[in-house]
Amino acid sequence: MAERDQRRSADRNIVHCLRCHKPQENLPVHLARFCMRNGSTPEERMEEVQKARASSREWIFNNRTWDYRRLREILPDTHSWAVMVKELLRRGFFITNQLQESHTALDPYSDSDTTDRDPPSTQTSSVRIKMKEAGLYGKFPANAELLVDFKKHLMKSLRVSHCQTKVDNVSRFLRYLQPTASEPSLDFLSKSTETRDFLTALQRTDMGTTTFYSYIRSIIRFLEYLTTRLDLCRTDPELRSKCQSYTDTLKTVSKTHDKTWDTRRFSERAPSIKDCQRILTVAKSDFLRIHGDLLTGTAVSSPDKTLYRYYLQALLVFRHMQRPGAVTGLTDEDWVERIAHGGRVVIGVRKEKTASIQIALTQEEEACFQLYYKQIRPGNIRLETFCQGFFVSSSGEAVSNVSHDVNHLHEMYKLACVTSQDVRRAFRSAPQSLPVHKQRAVNLYLSNNTGNPTPQDTVDAAELLDSLSGGTRFTKRFLCLKARFPVSLEGQPPLKKQRVDSGFPEDRVLYNKWRASQYKQREQYLLSHFTHSKASAGKVARLIAQEGWKTNSPKPEEVERLWKPAPPDSIEANQVIIKCVSEQTWTGLVVKNFGDEHGLGVVATRPFSKGDVVCDFHGKVNPAAEGRAMMMKGLRDLLFFRAGHRDLCVDAQTPCECHPDTHTVGRRITHSQSPNLEPLHCVLKLHGRHQDVILFKALVDISIDTQLKFYSGEIVKSFLGLELDWPDE
């Protein structure tokens, strides 16, 4: 029976499913179980089978055979078509009209004398013959000191792969200008006429435009290299200006040869965001394979474990824009103390050399990091080695060179190396279409000059970066999902069946994003109830219970931690504060006698949180000149401050017109060198007109029975940057 089943399986024709693009031995069964299992009839599945079989026959008859000449037209670059021919033959394709030349056997990764984009072989031979006849093909010895150092600069400093062509171009250029020299020198910088002759001779060989400009770019690269040689700059202080002048000459001469010249050709194309993140796409299949093996308990080899670690490091560098130093500084303690916030997981890296920074991983990424932390990292830890780093090498030491690991990952997949500076530079140039405040947020995040960012700041920055790095398609899908299932405080996230029926993927990515949006919306709603006084966890919990939220609800402690003092513009519109100032009905404050030595002061009868508005320094506002005259007469309860270009003074000793019989509490607050209050200037609309008011805000949390004090120095700066001049105590 087993032999008969095996023989029957071998006799079946393999047909690719047109929906999942995977080869199937029994396509009808596959469609019924997987790709068309929901809502399809047998007739529809049979129609799909017929389409797949017709497509397979079409491919066998027409698409398995390639014409060699057509390949050369599509891929004029020698390396590219050589790789393609080799790969097509390996995969079982047929190539007709193939020439029996050394070109088809060419190693696609070897350094050759051809330029980056040579024309077909017959034309290449003609160009070479003309170059030799014109004296353009001669080169300096490969071991010439200047050329050897130039090649090292390209490979190690700029990480240019296949750089031998550029070195050969420069060598031919220098030999043409220095035909009798034994070693290349810098005297070519003064030979502008010979340079024009060289470029003219190049074009007379009928070489392609791309090849001609390849020579120009190579020479400019060489000029840039010369400016990095400090020894040469010390020998010739004017070397930099000479190189710049020579570059301008090359551009001018080239424009005369080609009217369609574009100055962008001179510079190598800077890697785009997609280029920088290509390694994450190319290596993803292997990464997911290893991830699946770890989940199922399948044995994973040591090289695969190392590859898994390389990929996670590359994820932090190229997707989360972290410097290699920050990735190196990530510790096991940082990982343990990660927090969930806004649908992401925020990690704080506190041992990075430049600053304390934060990273916001997605929930899927956090699962991958956790798998490494639990299943790979413990196997690398050695008892004899003290290691607290999150990333640990197989030798038991903390990873100390993330850049080396990331470069090694590129080399494993034969990709040009990309640095963290490349991807950060690409992201800095990307947000030009964003609003100004979002551009500023991206640039601030990339500069790591974030001070003490909140988890929400980090999550917002991470989502901005995702939108710039190709998350646009995901963003559009999520916007469509929100249009179909609006996010609201009381709404329920769309179930899997609802999402699939509406044409969205069945995975939970959009579902999690919807919940994260609702979570953030609810967070803001709760914070809006506590504008000018800090919310306690108990009050937040009662508000949540009142709303009836059972799931996807912010924790009261998290809302309490996220509370921030209201900005001045919202204070000026707050009706409660306006009422307290106009009626002098501040609560939680009493005047207390501290004895003959200290006199009267103010103590708190209720707790105040940092940022709370406590009271105002109430009195008539006069010009500062009048206040100084009052001081000469012995008046003391005066407060001087500057509002814009106006120097003003609050007279709290003379009864004000609005409260002639009231002893305002603000004037009794004590001056001190250890304050717990700070002054804040606002403009409030009182009794139908706008008036300057000085409010006192809590600098720290203030408990019951604590005496209130403010700074008594000459100049005090509020967080608005206003300068307030106070008389000495």
mmCIF file of C-alpha atoms in Angstrom, residues 298-606:
data_model
loop_
_atom_site.group_PDB
_atom_site.id
_atom_site.type_symbol
_atom_site.label_atom_id
_atom_site.label_comp_id
_atom_site.label_asym_id
_atom_site.label_seq_id
_atom_site.Cartn_x
_atom_site.Cartn_y
_atom_site.Cartn_z
ATOM 1 C CA THR A 298 13.462 21.902 17.653
ATOM 2 C CA ALA A 299 17.225 21.828 18.062
ATOM 3 C CA VAL A 300 18.848 25.015 16.726
ATOM 4 C CA SER A 301 22.467 25.070 15.601
ATOM 5 C CA SER A 302 24.998 27.539 16.964
ATOM 6 C CA PRO A 303 25.263 29.467 13.637
ATOM 7 C CA ASP A 304 21.472 29.830 13.569
ATOM 8 C CA LYS A 305 21.480 31.172 17.125
ATOM 9 C CA THR A 306 24.100 33.707 16.126
ATOM 10 C CA LEU A 307 22.060 34.681 13.055
ATOM 11 C CA TYR A 308 19.020 35.179 15.290
ATOM 12 C CA ARG A 309 21.016 37.553 17.505
ATOM 13 C CA TYR A 310 22.417 39.418 14.487
ATOM 14 C CA TYR A 311 18.896 39.985 13.171
ATOM 15 C CA LEU A 312 17.632 41.395 16.489
ATOM 16 C CA GLN A 313 20.592 43.777 16.614
ATOM 17 C CA ALA A 314 19.926 44.860 13.018
ATOM 18 C CA LEU A 315 16.269 45.384 13.957
ATOM 19 C CA LEU A 316 17.252 47.907 16.632
ATOM 20 C CA VAL A 317 19.753 49.679 14.371
ATOM 21 C CA PHE A 318 17.826 49.854 11.081
ATOM 22 C CA ARG A 319 14.186 49.907 12.157
ATOM 23 C CA HIS A 320 14.390 51.629 15.539
ATOM 24 C CA MET A 321 17.235 53.980 14.553
ATOM 25 C CA GLN A 322 19.413 53.148 17.568
ATOM 26 C CA ARG A 323 23.136 53.819 17.577
ATOM 27 C CA PRO A 324 25.379 50.739 17.974
ATOM 28 C CA GLY A 325 26.468 52.127 21.358
ATOM 29 C CA ALA A 326 22.868 52.103 22.587
ATOM 30 C CA VAL A 327 22.375 48.494 21.465
ATOM 31 C CA THR A 328 25.607 47.521 23.205
ATOM 32 C CA GLY A 329 24.448 49.314 26.366
ATOM 33 C CA LEU A 330 21.173 47.359 26.578
ATOM 34 C CA THR A 331 21.317 45.224 29.748
ATOM 35 C CA ASP A 332 19.294 42.405 31.224
ATOM 36 C CA GLU A 333 18.038 44.851 33.877
ATOM 37 C CA ASP A 334 16.754 47.198 31.148
ATOM 38 C CA TRP A 335 14.872 44.296 29.594
ATOM 39 C CA VAL A 336 13.331 43.124 32.866
ATOM 40 C CA GLU A 337 12.078 46.649 33.636
ATOM 41 C CA ARG A 338 10.375 47.148 30.258
ATOM 42 C CA ILE A 339 6.823 48.475 30.409
ATOM 43 C CA ALA A 340 3.791 48.051 28.179
ATOM 44 C CA HIS A 341 2.391 51.319 26.915
ATOM 45 C CA GLY A 342 0.091 52.339 24.093
ATOM 46 C CA GLY A 343 0.135 48.942 22.399
ATOM 47 C CA ARG A 344 3.944 48.785 22.436
ATOM 48 C CA VAL A 345 6.699 47.756 24.830
ATOM 49 C CA VAL A 346 9.050 50.547 25.959
ATOM 50 C CA ILE A 347 12.632 49.766 27.011
ATOM 51 C CA GLY A 348 14.911 52.301 28.670
ATOM 52 C CA VAL A 349 18.657 52.078 27.936
ATOM 53 C CA ARG A 350 20.462 53.878 30.736
ATOM 54 C CA LYS A 351 24.079 52.880 30.107
ATOM 55 C CA GLU A 352 24.444 54.442 26.699
ATOM 56 C CA LYS A 353 27.371 56.859 26.618
ATOM 57 C CA THR A 354 25.528 59.888 25.294
ATOM 58 C CA ALA A 355 22.117 59.847 26.940
ATOM 59 C CA SER A 356 19.387 57.821 28.548
ATOM 60 C CA ILE A 357 17.227 56.723 25.626
ATOM 61 C CA GLN A 358 14.096 54.670 25.101
ATOM 62 C CA ILE A 359 12.997 52.144 22.467
ATOM 63 C CA ALA A 360 9.374 51.270 21.664
ATOM 64 C CA LEU A 361 9.080 47.720 20.302
ATOM 65 C CA THR A 362 5.931 46.283 18.799
ATOM 66 C CA GLN A 363 4.363 43.364 20.613
ATOM 67 C CA GLU A 364 5.544 40.969 17.882
ATOM 68 C CA GLU A 365 9.119 42.248 18.196
ATOM 69 C CA GLU A 366 8.982 41.942 21.973
ATOM 70 C CA ALA A 367 8.010 38.273 21.606
ATOM 71 C CA CYS A 368 11.110 37.668 19.456
ATOM 72 C CA PHE A 369 13.401 39.421 21.935
ATOM 73 C CA GLN A 370 11.836 37.476 24.815
ATOM 74 C CA LEU A 371 12.455 34.195 22.971
ATOM 75 C CA TYR A 372 16.133 35.115 22.584
ATOM 76 C CA TYR A 373 16.274 36.160 26.258
ATOM 77 C CA LYS A 374 14.819 32.857 27.496
ATOM 78 C CA GLN A 375 16.184 30.274 25.064
ATOM 79 C CA ILE A 376 19.415 31.530 23.460
ATOM 80 C CA ARG A 377 21.008 33.970 25.893
ATOM 81 C CA PRO A 378 21.087 31.582 28.913
ATOM 82 C CA GLY A 379 23.106 29.064 26.908
ATOM 83 C CA ASN A 380 25.824 31.667 26.277
ATOM 84 C CA ILE A 381 26.194 32.807 29.900
ATOM 85 C CA ARG A 382 29.376 31.581 31.634
ATOM 86 C CA LEU A 383 29.762 31.414 35.406
ATOM 87 C CA GLU A 384 33.353 32.607 35.200
ATOM 88 C CA THR A 385 32.358 35.713 33.200
ATOM 89 C CA PHE A 386 30.497 38.648 34.744
ATOM 90 C CA CYS A 387 28.080 39.724 32.036
ATOM 91 C CA GLN A 388 24.998 41.941 32.324
ATOM 92 C CA GLY A 389 24.592 42.778 28.645
ATOM 93 C CA PHE A 390 21.387 41.726 26.935
ATOM 94 C CA PHE A 391 23.219 40.503 23.836
ATOM 95 C CA VAL A 392 25.798 37.854 24.726
ATOM 96 C CA SER A 393 28.161 36.173 22.273
ATOM 97 C CA SER A 394 28.802 32.432 22.229
ATOM 98 C CA SER A 395 32.056 33.047 24.148
ATOM 99 C CA GLY A 396 30.081 34.316 27.133
ATOM 100 C CA GLU A 397 31.142 37.943 26.736
ATOM 101 C CA ALA A 398 28.734 40.827 26.232
ATOM 102 C CA VAL A 399 28.635 41.935 22.606
ATOM 103 C CA SER A 400 30.955 44.932 22.313
ATOM 104 C CA ASN A 401 30.863 45.697 18.574
ATOM 105 C CA VAL A 402 27.335 45.772 17.173
ATOM 106 C CA SER A 403 28.558 47.421 13.955
ATOM 107 C CA HIS A 404 30.757 44.396 13.244
ATOM 108 C CA ASP A 405 27.846 41.999 13.809
ATOM 109 C CA VAL A 406 25.547 44.002 11.520
ATOM 110 C CA ASN A 407 28.212 44.137 8.795
ATOM 111 C CA HIS A 408 28.717 40.396 9.110
ATOM 112 C CA LEU A 409 24.984 39.881 8.611
ATOM 113 C CA HIS A 410 25.157 41.894 5.360
ATOM 114 C CA GLU A 411 28.114 39.827 4.179
ATOM 115 C CA MET A 412 26.256 36.569 4.894
ATOM 116 C CA TYR A 413 23.573 37.640 2.391
ATOM 117 C CA LYS A 414 26.037 39.266 -0.048
ATOM 118 C CA LEU A 415 24.600 42.752 0.460
ATOM 119 C CA ALA A 416 26.509 46.019 0.510
ATOM 120 C CA CYS A 417 27.174 47.037 4.105
ATOM 121 C CA VAL A 418 25.018 49.849 5.488
ATOM 122 C CA THR A 419 25.858 51.733 8.667
ATOM 123 C CA SER A 420 23.640 53.236 11.345
ATOM 124 C CA GLN A 421 24.644 56.681 10.085
ATOM 125 C CA ASP A 422 23.313 55.807 6.616
ATOM 126 C CA VAL A 423 19.867 54.880 7.873
ATOM 127 C CA ARG A 424 19.672 57.839 10.257
ATOM 128 C CA ARG A 425 20.687 60.159 7.427
ATOM 129 C CA ALA A 426 17.981 58.621 5.217
ATOM 130 C CA PHE A 427 15.351 59.129 7.925
ATOM 131 C CA ARG A 428 16.404 62.742 8.486
ATOM 132 C CA SER A 429 15.776 63.521 4.815
ATOM 133 C CA ALA A 430 12.467 61.622 4.697
ATOM 134 C CA PRO A 431 10.061 63.669 6.855
ATOM 135 C CA GLN A 432 9.950 66.692 4.545
ATOM 136 C CA SER A 433 6.264 66.012 3.810
ATOM 137 C CA LEU A 434 5.342 65.882 7.494
ATOM 138 C CA PRO A 435 4.081 68.859 9.513
ATOM 139 C CA VAL A 436 6.769 70.957 11.159
ATOM 140 C CA HIS A 437 6.138 69.665 14.687
ATOM 141 C CA LYS A 438 6.396 66.052 13.483
ATOM 142 C CA GLN A 439 9.610 66.819 11.589
ATOM 143 C CA ARG A 440 10.978 68.269 14.818
ATOM 144 C CA ALA A 441 9.926 65.152 16.754
ATOM 145 C CA VAL A 442 11.694 62.847 14.272
ATOM 146 C CA ASN A 443 14.876 64.918 14.278
ATOM 147 C CA LEU A 444 14.859 65.130 18.072
ATOM 148 C CA TYR A 445 14.423 61.368 18.359
ATOM 149 C CA LEU A 446 17.231 60.662 15.901
ATOM 150 C CA SER A 447 19.582 63.032 17.711
ATOM 151 C CA ASN A 448 19.074 61.107 20.986
ATOM 152 C CA ASN A 449 18.734 64.522 22.625
ATOM 153 C CA THR A 450 15.467 63.548 24.211
ATOM 154 C CA GLY A 451 16.150 64.596 27.816
ATOM 155 C CA ASN A 452 13.655 62.574 29.866
ATOM 156 C CA PRO A 453 11.060 61.392 27.340
ATOM 157 C CA THR A 454 7.830 59.884 28.535
ATOM 158 C CA PRO A 455 6.839 56.433 27.232
ATOM 159 C CA GLN A 456 4.133 58.139 25.176
ATOM 160 C CA ASP A 457 6.740 60.382 23.518
ATOM 161 C CA THR A 458 8.756 57.294 22.595
ATOM 162 C CA VAL A 459 5.717 55.442 21.234
ATOM 163 C CA ASP A 460 4.686 58.458 19.155
ATOM 164 C CA ALA A 461 8.197 58.773 17.709
ATOM 165 C CA ALA A 462 8.321 55.049 16.910
ATOM 166 C CA GLU A 463 5.017 55.207 15.049
ATOM 167 C CA LEU A 464 6.264 58.219 13.084
ATOM 168 C CA LEU A 465 9.375 56.295 12.085
ATOM 169 C CA ASP A 466 7.241 53.317 11.046
ATOM 170 C CA SER A 467 5.186 55.562 8.776
ATOM 171 C CA LEU A 468 8.370 56.872 7.136
ATOM 172 C CA SER A 469 9.967 53.466 6.680
ATOM 173 C CA GLY A 470 7.317 52.100 4.383
ATOM 174 C CA GLY A 471 4.539 51.803 6.911
ATOM 175 C CA THR A 472 2.446 53.973 4.605
ATOM 176 C CA ARG A 473 0.600 50.994 3.158
ATOM 177 C CA PHE A 474 -0.123 49.710 6.658
ATOM 178 C CA THR A 475 -1.276 53.178 7.696
ATOM 179 C CA LYS A 476 -3.701 53.331 4.769
ATOM 180 C CA ARG A 477 -5.097 49.921 5.669
ATOM 181 C CA PHE A 478 -5.554 51.009 9.263
ATOM 182 C CA LEU A 479 -7.293 54.201 8.167
ATOM 183 C CA CYS A 480 -9.666 52.063 6.112
ATOM 184 C CA LEU A 481 -10.256 49.850 9.130
ATOM 185 C CA LYS A 482 -11.025 52.893 11.305
ATOM 186 C CA ALA A 483 -13.448 54.178 8.665
ATOM 187 C CA ARG A 484 -15.224 50.812 8.704
ATOM 188 C CA PHE A 485 -14.959 50.322 12.498
ATOM 189 C CA PRO A 486 -14.555 53.776 14.115
ATOM 190 C CA VAL A 487 -12.430 53.996 17.263
ATOM 191 C CA SER A 488 -14.457 55.353 20.189
ATOM 192 C CA LEU A 489 -14.340 55.333 23.971
ATOM 193 C CA GLU A 490 -17.181 52.823 24.242
ATOM 194 C CA GLY A 491 -16.632 50.835 21.037
ATOM 195 C CA GLN A 492 -15.581 47.193 20.734
ATOM 196 C CA PRO A 493 -12.656 46.097 18.511
ATOM 197 C CA PRO A 494 -13.668 44.280 15.300
ATOM 198 C CA LEU A 495 -13.616 40.513 15.633
ATOM 199 C CA LYS A 496 -11.708 38.281 13.245
ATOM 200 C CA LYS A 497 -14.793 37.353 11.224
ATOM 201 C CA GLN A 498 -15.799 41.004 10.899
ATOM 202 C CA ARG A 499 -12.315 41.952 9.673
ATOM 203 C CA VAL A 500 -12.094 39.115 7.143
ATOM 204 C CA ASP A 501 -15.610 39.740 5.837
ATOM 205 C CA SER A 502 -14.670 43.386 5.283
ATOM 206 C CA GLY A 503 -11.596 42.440 3.253
ATOM 207 C CA PHE A 504 -8.899 42.909 5.917
ATOM 208 C CA PRO A 505 -6.207 40.349 6.829
ATOM 209 C CA GLU A 506 -7.103 37.782 9.445
ATOM 210 C CA ASP A 507 -4.002 38.404 11.601
ATOM 211 C CA ARG A 508 -4.163 40.535 14.738
ATOM 212 C CA VAL A 509 -1.918 43.407 13.601
ATOM 213 C CA LEU A 510 -4.742 45.785 12.698
ATOM 214 C CA TYR A 511 -6.760 44.521 15.664
ATOM 215 C CA ASN A 512 -3.929 45.400 18.068
ATOM 216 C CA LYS A 513 -3.505 48.796 16.421
ATOM 217 C CA TRP A 514 -7.228 49.511 16.884
ATOM 218 C CA ARG A 515 -7.026 48.592 20.572
ATOM 219 C CA ALA A 516 -3.915 50.748 21.010
ATOM 220 C CA SER A 517 -5.750 53.730 19.494
ATOM 221 C CA GLN A 518 -8.690 53.227 21.823
ATOM 222 C CA TYR A 519 -6.331 52.820 24.796
ATOM 223 C CA LYS A 520 -4.664 56.131 23.988
ATOM 224 C CA GLN A 521 -8.039 57.815 23.474
ATOM 225 C CA ARG A 522 -9.252 56.597 26.867
ATOM 226 C CA GLU A 523 -5.983 57.715 28.467
ATOM 227 C CA GLN A 524 -6.448 61.250 27.156
ATOM 228 C CA TYR A 525 -10.077 61.245 28.260
ATOM 229 C CA LEU A 526 -9.121 60.381 31.835
ATOM 230 C CA LEU A 527 -6.343 62.983 31.927
ATOM 231 C CA SER A 528 -8.750 65.662 30.687
ATOM 232 C CA HIS A 529 -10.677 65.372 33.966
ATOM 233 C CA PHE A 530 -7.636 66.468 35.959
ATOM 234 C CA THR A 531 -6.435 69.630 34.279
ATOM 235 C CA HIS A 532 -4.890 71.637 37.107
ATOM 236 C CA SER A 533 -4.728 69.282 40.044
ATOM 237 C CA LYS A 534 -2.993 65.949 40.013
ATOM 238 C CA ALA A 535 -5.240 62.929 39.861
ATOM 239 C CA SER A 536 -4.946 60.261 42.514
ATOM 240 C CA ALA A 537 -5.161 56.600 41.586
ATOM 241 C CA GLY A 538 -8.353 56.288 43.629
ATOM 242 C CA LYS A 539 -10.134 59.070 41.743
ATOM 243 C CA VAL A 540 -9.074 57.607 38.386
ATOM 244 C CA ALA A 541 -10.269 54.140 39.432
ATOM 245 C CA ARG A 542 -13.682 55.553 40.388
ATOM 246 C CA LEU A 543 -13.930 57.348 37.053
ATOM 247 C CA ILE A 544 -13.078 54.135 35.170
ATOM 248 C CA ALA A 545 -15.721 52.230 37.143
ATOM 249 C CA GLN A 546 -18.222 54.975 36.397
ATOM 250 C CA GLU A 547 -17.524 54.621 32.651
ATOM 251 C CA GLY A 548 -17.963 50.849 32.898
ATOM 252 C CA TRP A 549 -14.708 49.897 31.146
ATOM 253 C CA LYS A 550 -13.822 46.271 31.844
ATOM 254 C CA THR A 551 -11.069 45.680 29.253
ATOM 255 C CA ASN A 552 -8.470 47.768 27.428
ATOM 256 C CA SER A 553 -8.575 50.309 30.213
ATOM 257 C CA PRO A 554 -5.531 52.332 31.390
ATOM 258 C CA LYS A 555 -4.270 51.534 34.849
ATOM 259 C CA PRO A 556 -5.034 54.267 37.431
ATOM 260 C CA GLU A 557 -1.384 54.342 38.510
ATOM 261 C CA GLU A 558 -0.290 54.873 34.894
ATOM 262 C CA VAL A 559 -2.713 57.797 34.451
ATOM 263 C CA GLU A 560 -1.466 59.301 37.699
ATOM 264 C CA ARG A 561 2.129 59.010 36.457
ATOM 265 C CA LEU A 562 1.326 60.547 33.059
ATOM 266 C CA TRP A 563 -0.328 63.648 34.517
ATOM 267 C CA LYS A 564 1.430 66.910 33.652
ATOM 268 C CA PRO A 565 0.779 70.466 34.810
ATOM 269 C CA ALA A 566 -1.460 72.398 32.482
ATOM 270 C CA PRO A 567 0.244 74.947 30.196
ATOM 271 C CA PRO A 568 -0.369 78.662 30.879
ATOM 272 C CA ASP A 569 -2.773 79.134 27.982
ATOM 273 C CA SER A 570 -5.139 76.518 29.435
ATOM 274 C CA ILE A 571 -4.776 78.021 32.927
ATOM 275 C CA GLU A 572 -5.851 81.390 31.586
ATOM 276 C CA ALA A 573 -9.074 79.857 30.269
ATOM 277 C CA ASN A 574 -9.830 77.811 33.388
ATOM 278 C CA GLN A 575 -13.012 79.085 34.999
ATOM 279 C CA VAL A 576 -12.239 77.546 38.402
ATOM 280 C CA ILE A 577 -8.963 79.460 38.702
ATOM 281 C CA ILE A 578 -10.587 82.662 37.439
ATOM 282 C CA LYS A 579 -13.274 82.299 40.126
ATOM 283 C CA CYS A 580 -10.701 81.651 42.879
ATOM 284 C CA VAL A 581 -8.729 84.770 41.886
ATOM 285 C CA SER A 582 -11.739 87.044 41.543
ATOM 286 C CA GLU A 583 -13.443 85.850 44.756
ATOM 287 C CA GLN A 584 -10.296 84.833 46.722
ATOM 288 C CA THR A 585 -11.789 81.443 47.592
ATOM 289 C CA TRP A 586 -8.608 79.341 47.614
ATOM 290 C CA THR A 587 -9.046 76.127 49.608
ATOM 291 C CA GLY A 588 -6.515 74.149 51.626
ATOM 292 C CA LEU A 589 -4.603 77.183 52.966
ATOM 293 C CA VAL A 590 -4.559 78.833 56.401
ATOM 294 C CA VAL A 591 -2.444 81.576 57.966
ATOM 295 C CA LYS A 592 -0.437 80.445 60.999
ATOM 296 C CA ASN A 593 1.544 82.432 63.554
ATOM 297 C CA PHE A 594 5.094 81.024 63.844
ATOM 298 C CA GLY A 595 6.115 83.228 66.781
ATOM 299 C CA ASP A 596 7.710 86.614 67.245
ATOM 300 C CA GLU A 597 10.852 85.675 65.327
ATOM 301 C CA HIS A 598 9.198 84.276 62.176
ATOM 302 C CA GLY A 599 5.819 85.985 62.262
ATOM 303 C CA LEU A 600 2.869 84.886 60.130
ATOM 304 C CA GLY A 601 3.089 82.197 57.457
ATOM 305 C CA VAL A 602 0.862 79.924 55.378
ATOM 306 C CA VAL A 603 0.478 76.154 55.807
ATOM 307 C CA ALA A 604 -1.360 73.609 53.674
ATOM 308 C CA THR A 605 -4.439 71.887 55.062
ATOM 309 C CA ARG A 606 -4.729 69.540 52.096
#
